[in-house]
Short mmCIF file of C-alpha atoms in Angstrom, two decimals:
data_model
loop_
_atom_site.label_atom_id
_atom_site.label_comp_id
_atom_site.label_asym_id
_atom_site.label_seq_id
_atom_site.Cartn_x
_atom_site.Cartn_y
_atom_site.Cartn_z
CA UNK A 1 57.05 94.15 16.49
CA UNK A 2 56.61 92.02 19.84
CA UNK A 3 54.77 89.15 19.58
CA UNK A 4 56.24 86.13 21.24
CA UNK A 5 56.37 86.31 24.98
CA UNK A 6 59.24 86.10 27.08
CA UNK A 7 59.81 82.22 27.68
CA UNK A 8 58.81 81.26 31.27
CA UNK A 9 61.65 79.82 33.75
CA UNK A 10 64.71 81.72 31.88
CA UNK A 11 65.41 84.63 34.03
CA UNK A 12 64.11 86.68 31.60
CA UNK A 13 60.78 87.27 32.99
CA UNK A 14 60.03 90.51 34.70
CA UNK A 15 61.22 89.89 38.23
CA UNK A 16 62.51 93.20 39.49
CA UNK A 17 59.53 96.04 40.24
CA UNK A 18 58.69 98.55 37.98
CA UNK A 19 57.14 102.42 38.68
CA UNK A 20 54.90 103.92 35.86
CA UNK A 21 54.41 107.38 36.51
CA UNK A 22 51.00 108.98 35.01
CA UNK A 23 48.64 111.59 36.23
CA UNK A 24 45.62 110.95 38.21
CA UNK A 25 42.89 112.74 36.24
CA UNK A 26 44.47 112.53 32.88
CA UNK A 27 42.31 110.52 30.23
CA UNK A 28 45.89 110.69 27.68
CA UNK A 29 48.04 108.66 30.16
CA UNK A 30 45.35 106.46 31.35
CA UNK A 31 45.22 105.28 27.64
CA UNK A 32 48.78 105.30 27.55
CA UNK A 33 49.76 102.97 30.92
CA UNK A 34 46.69 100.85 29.46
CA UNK A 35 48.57 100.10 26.41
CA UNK A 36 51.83 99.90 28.41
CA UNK A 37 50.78 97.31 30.63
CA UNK A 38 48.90 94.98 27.50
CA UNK A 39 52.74 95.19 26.38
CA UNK A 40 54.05 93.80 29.42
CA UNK A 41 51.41 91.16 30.31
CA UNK A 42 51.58 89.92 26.34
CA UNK A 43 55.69 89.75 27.07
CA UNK A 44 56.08 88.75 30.80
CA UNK A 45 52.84 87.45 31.54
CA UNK A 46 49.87 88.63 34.04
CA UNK A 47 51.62 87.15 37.18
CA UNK A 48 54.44 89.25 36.81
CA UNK A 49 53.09 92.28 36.06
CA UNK A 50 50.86 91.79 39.09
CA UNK A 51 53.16 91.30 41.58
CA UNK A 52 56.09 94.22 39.71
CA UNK A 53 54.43 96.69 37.66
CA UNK A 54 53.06 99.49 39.93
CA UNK A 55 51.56 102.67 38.73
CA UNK A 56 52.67 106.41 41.06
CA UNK A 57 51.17 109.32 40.85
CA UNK A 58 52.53 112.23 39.11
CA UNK A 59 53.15 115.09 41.09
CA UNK A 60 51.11 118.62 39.99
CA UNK A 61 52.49 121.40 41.74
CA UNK A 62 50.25 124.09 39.79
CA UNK A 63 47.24 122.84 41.97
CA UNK A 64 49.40 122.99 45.72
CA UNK A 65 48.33 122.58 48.46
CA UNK A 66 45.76 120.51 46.75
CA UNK A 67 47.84 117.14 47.50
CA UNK A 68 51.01 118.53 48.38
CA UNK A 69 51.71 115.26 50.69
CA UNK A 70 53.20 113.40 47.59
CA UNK A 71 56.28 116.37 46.96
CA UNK A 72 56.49 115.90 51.40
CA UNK A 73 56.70 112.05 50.45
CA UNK A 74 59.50 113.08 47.69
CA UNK A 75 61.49 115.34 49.74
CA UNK A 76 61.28 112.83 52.91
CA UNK A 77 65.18 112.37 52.97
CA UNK A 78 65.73 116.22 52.63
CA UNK A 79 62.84 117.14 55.02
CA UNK A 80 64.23 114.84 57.75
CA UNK A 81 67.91 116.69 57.71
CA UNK A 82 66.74 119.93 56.77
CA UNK A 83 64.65 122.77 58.16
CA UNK A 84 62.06 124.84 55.80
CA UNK A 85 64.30 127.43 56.16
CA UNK A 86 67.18 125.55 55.09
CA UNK A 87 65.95 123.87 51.94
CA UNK A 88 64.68 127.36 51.24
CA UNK A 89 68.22 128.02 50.01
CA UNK A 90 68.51 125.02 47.62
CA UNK A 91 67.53 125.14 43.75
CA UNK A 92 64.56 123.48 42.93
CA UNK A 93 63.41 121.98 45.79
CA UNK A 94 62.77 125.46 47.56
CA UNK A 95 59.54 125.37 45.36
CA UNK A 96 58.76 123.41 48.24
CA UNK A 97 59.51 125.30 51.02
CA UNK A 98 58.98 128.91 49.74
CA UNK A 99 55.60 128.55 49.01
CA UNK A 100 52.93 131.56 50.00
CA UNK A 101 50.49 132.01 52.48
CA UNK A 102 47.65 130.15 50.30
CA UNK A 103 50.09 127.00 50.68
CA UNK A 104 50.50 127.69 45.91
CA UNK A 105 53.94 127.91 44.98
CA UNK A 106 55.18 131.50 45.22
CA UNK A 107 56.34 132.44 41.98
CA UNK A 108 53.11 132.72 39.71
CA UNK A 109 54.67 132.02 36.95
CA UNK A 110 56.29 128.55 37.93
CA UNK A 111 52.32 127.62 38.41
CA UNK A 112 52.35 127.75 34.29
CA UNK A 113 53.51 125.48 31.62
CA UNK A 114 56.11 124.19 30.85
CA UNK A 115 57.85 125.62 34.48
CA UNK A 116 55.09 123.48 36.50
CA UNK A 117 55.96 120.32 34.21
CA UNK A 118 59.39 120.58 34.67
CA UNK A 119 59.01 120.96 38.51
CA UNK A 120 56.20 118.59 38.72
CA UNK A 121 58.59 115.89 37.02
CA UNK A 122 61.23 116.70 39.15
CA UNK A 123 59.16 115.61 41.94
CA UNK A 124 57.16 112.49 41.04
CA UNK A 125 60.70 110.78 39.86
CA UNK A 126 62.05 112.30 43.48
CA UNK A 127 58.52 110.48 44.78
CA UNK A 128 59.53 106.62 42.98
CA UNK A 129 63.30 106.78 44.41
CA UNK A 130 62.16 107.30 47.58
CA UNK A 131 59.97 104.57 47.18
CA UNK A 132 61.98 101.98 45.95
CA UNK A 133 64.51 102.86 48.32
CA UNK A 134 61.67 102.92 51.51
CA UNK A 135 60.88 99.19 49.58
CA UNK A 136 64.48 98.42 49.93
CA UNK A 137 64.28 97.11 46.39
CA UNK A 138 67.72 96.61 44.85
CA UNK A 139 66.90 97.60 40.97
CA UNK A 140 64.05 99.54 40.33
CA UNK A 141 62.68 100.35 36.64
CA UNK A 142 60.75 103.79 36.16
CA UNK A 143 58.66 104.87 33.37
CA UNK A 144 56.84 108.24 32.20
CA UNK A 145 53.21 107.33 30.83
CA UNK A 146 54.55 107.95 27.56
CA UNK A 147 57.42 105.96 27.52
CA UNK A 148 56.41 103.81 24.83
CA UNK A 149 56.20 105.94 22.15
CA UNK A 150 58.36 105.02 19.53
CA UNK A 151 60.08 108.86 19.73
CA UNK A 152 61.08 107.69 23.06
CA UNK A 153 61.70 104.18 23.88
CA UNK A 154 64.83 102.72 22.46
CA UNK A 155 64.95 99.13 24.06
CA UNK A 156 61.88 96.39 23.51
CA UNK A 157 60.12 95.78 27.23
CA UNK A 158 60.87 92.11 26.44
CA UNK A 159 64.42 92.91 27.07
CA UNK A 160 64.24 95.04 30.45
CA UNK A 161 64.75 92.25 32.33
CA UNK A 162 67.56 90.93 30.56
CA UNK A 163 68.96 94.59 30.52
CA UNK A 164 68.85 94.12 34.72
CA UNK A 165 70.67 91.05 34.90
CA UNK A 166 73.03 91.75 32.16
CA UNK A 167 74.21 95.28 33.79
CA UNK A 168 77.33 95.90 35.46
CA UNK A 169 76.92 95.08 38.77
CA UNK A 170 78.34 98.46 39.61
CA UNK A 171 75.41 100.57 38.32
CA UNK A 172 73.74 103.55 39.05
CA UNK A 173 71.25 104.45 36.60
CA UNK A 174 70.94 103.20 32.79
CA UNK A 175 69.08 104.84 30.26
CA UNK A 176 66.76 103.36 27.99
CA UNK A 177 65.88 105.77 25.66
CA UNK A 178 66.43 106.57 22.16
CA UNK A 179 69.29 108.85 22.06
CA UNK A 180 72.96 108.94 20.33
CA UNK A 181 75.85 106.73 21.78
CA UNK A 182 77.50 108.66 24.56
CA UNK A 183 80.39 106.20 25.53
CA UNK A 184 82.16 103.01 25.56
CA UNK A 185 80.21 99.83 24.52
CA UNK A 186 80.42 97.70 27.81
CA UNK A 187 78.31 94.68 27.37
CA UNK A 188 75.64 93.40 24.24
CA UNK A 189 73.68 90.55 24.02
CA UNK A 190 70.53 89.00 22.76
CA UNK A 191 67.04 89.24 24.44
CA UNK A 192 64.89 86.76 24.89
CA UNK A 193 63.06 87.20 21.64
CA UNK A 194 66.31 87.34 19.72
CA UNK A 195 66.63 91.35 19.59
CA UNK A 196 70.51 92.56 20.12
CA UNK A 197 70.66 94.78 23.05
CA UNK A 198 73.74 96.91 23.47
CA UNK A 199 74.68 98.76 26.79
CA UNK A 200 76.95 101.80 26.14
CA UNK A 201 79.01 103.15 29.54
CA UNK A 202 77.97 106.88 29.37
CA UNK A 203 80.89 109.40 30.19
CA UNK A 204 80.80 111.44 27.07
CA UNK A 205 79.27 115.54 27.55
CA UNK A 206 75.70 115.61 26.04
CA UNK A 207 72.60 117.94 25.46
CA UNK A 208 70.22 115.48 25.87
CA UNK A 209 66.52 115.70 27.36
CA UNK A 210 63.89 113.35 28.60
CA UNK A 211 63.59 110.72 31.39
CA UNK A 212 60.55 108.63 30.32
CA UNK A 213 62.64 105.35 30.70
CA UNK A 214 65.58 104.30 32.90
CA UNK A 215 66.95 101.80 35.40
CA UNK A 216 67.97 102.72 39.13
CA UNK A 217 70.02 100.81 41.45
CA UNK A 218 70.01 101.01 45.25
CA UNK A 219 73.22 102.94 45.35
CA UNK A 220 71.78 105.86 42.93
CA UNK A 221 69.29 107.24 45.76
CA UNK A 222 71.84 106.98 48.33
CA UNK A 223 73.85 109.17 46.34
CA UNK A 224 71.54 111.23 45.03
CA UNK A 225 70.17 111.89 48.51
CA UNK A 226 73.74 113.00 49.97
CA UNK A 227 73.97 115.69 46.88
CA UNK A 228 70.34 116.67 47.03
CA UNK A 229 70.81 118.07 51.02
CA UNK A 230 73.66 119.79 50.26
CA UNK A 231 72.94 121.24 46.94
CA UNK A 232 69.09 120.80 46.03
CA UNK A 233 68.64 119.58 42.69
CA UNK A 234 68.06 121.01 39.07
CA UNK A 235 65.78 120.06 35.62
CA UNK A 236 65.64 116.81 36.37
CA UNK A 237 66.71 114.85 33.30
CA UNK A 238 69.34 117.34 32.28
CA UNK A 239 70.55 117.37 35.44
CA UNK A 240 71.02 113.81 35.36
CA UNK A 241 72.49 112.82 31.55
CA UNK A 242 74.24 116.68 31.30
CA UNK A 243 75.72 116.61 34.48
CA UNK A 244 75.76 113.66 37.24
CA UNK A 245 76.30 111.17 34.72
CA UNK A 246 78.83 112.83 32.95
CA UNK A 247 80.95 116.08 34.78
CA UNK A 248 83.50 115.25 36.46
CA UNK A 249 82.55 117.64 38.93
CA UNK A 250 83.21 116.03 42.53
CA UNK A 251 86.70 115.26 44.32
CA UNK A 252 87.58 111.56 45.30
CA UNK A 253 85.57 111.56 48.54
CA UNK A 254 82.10 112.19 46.36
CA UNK A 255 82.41 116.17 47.35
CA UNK A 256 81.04 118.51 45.07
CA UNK A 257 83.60 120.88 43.77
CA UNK A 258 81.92 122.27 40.82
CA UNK A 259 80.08 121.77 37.66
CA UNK A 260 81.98 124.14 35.43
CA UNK A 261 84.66 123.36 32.73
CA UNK A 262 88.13 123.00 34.53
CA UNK A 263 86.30 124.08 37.75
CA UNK A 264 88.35 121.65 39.55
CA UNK A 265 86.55 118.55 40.40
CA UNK A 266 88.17 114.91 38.92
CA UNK A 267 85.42 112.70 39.07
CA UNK A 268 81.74 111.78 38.15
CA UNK A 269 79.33 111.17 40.70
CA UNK A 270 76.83 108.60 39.12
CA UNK A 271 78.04 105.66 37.09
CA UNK A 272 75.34 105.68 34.29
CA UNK A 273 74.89 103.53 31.29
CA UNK A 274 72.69 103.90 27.80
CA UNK A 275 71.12 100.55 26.45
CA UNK A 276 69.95 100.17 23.12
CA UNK A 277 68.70 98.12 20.35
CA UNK A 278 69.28 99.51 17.40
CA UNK A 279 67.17 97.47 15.23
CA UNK A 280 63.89 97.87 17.31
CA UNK A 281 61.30 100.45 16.80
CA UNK A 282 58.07 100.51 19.70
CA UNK A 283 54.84 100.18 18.23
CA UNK A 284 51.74 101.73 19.49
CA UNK A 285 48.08 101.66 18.38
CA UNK A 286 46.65 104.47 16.29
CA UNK A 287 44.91 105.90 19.13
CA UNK A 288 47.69 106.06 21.58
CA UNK A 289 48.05 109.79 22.78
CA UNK A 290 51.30 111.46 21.37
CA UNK A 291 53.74 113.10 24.10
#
């Protein structure tokens, strides 16, 4: 388990800002970002996590128009190049602008689980990358309420820092979640509390799911944005680890040519990487709410 804390004055305390996404009115991920941010005050100290760790809303489009500002506040780079009209025509994010008369979303069935979680998530991780690019920050780490469970996390949070400065500098988004190696190992070394930390280039095709803990740079928005305007945007973690991360579906000018085997495209548009420590397993209290 944790138990030391991250040593003070070695780079390894939490220095670059981190998003924790969790529903207003939900009791489950109040307990969970509670136990979250004990983690991260026991490992990087309460000054840190006061002046990083920020907690966004989630977004929950089965209640629209009831706060339907924070999906305006996601789709602020679409909205300000695109009409209604326009984004309309684009997959996922005409949700948005298709909605009915009553200001709900229009199809009655995307106001159910699971399709109101799925577009709901798409949207509050849309809401933190425009933030941290609005911030300017250059790194930003994002977590789901949940993301410690052990099911899910596959790095210790005393190495997320170290995970930042260790990266290649050429980054667009790595992973930190349990899931199978999907590429090249690139760089390992040892956090601050000794645990080995290995980060894994990923290029290799995948079926996995879930998003509840990763690592954005500066350059992934500005990316993302340019593909978003064009093309909208899809399930939002298979989108990313099925397809941006690994298809080489875009020519050498960052075009989109297609996502489809032999469809024609040569290259990958984000540069993604996996970390993980294989020896570590989270550790939550009894109560803490399952996902």
């Amino acid at each position: 388990g944790e138990r030391a804390r991250v040593g003070a004055g070695t780079g390894e305390v939490l220095h670059t800002p981190v998003y924790i996404v969790a529903m207003e009115e939900s009791t489950k991920d109040a307990q969970r970002v509670a136990e979250m941010l004990e983690k991260l005050v026991r490992l990087h100290g309460s000054r840190a996590v006061a002046a990083y760790v920020h907690i966004t809303p989630g977004i929950d489009v089965a209640h629209w128009p009831a706060k339907i500002e924070l999906a305006e506040y996601a789709l602020k780079s679409v909205l300000a190049k695109r009409s209604n009209a326009q984004i309309a025509g684009l997959p996922w994010i005409e949700t948005y602008a298709s909605r009915n008369k009553k200001g709900q979303l229009a199809n009655p069935s995307a106001r159910e689980f699971p399709m109101s979680h799925h577009i709901g998530c798409l949207y509050a991780h849309m809401f933190d990358w425009q933030m941290s690019s609005d911030a300017k920050y250059k790194h930003t780490i994002v977590f789901e309420s949940d993301a410690v469970d052990p099911s899910l996390l596959g790095v210790p949070l005393s190495s997320i820092q170290s995970i930042v400065n260790q990266a290649p500098k050429e980054f667009d988004l790595i992973f930190l979640t349990q899931r199978p190696v999907g590429g090249k190992l690139a760089v390992s070394f040892k956090d601050p509390l000794g645990t080995d930390v290995h980060l894994y280039h990923l290029t290799e095709q995948n079926g996995e799911a879930g998003l509840s803990s990763y690592i954005i740079s500066d350059t992934f928005f500005k990316k993302l944005q340019r593909y978003m305007v064009e093309h909208g945007a899809d399930m939002v973690d298979a989108w990313l680890s099925a397809k941006m991360c690994v298809k080489p579906a875009f020519d050498k000018h960052g075009h989109f040519v297609s996502f489809d085997e032999g469809g024609g495209g040569s290259y990958r548009y984000l540069n993604c990487f996996h970390a993980l420590a294989p020896d570590f397993r989270s550790e939550v209290s009894p109560d803490f709410p399952a996902p």
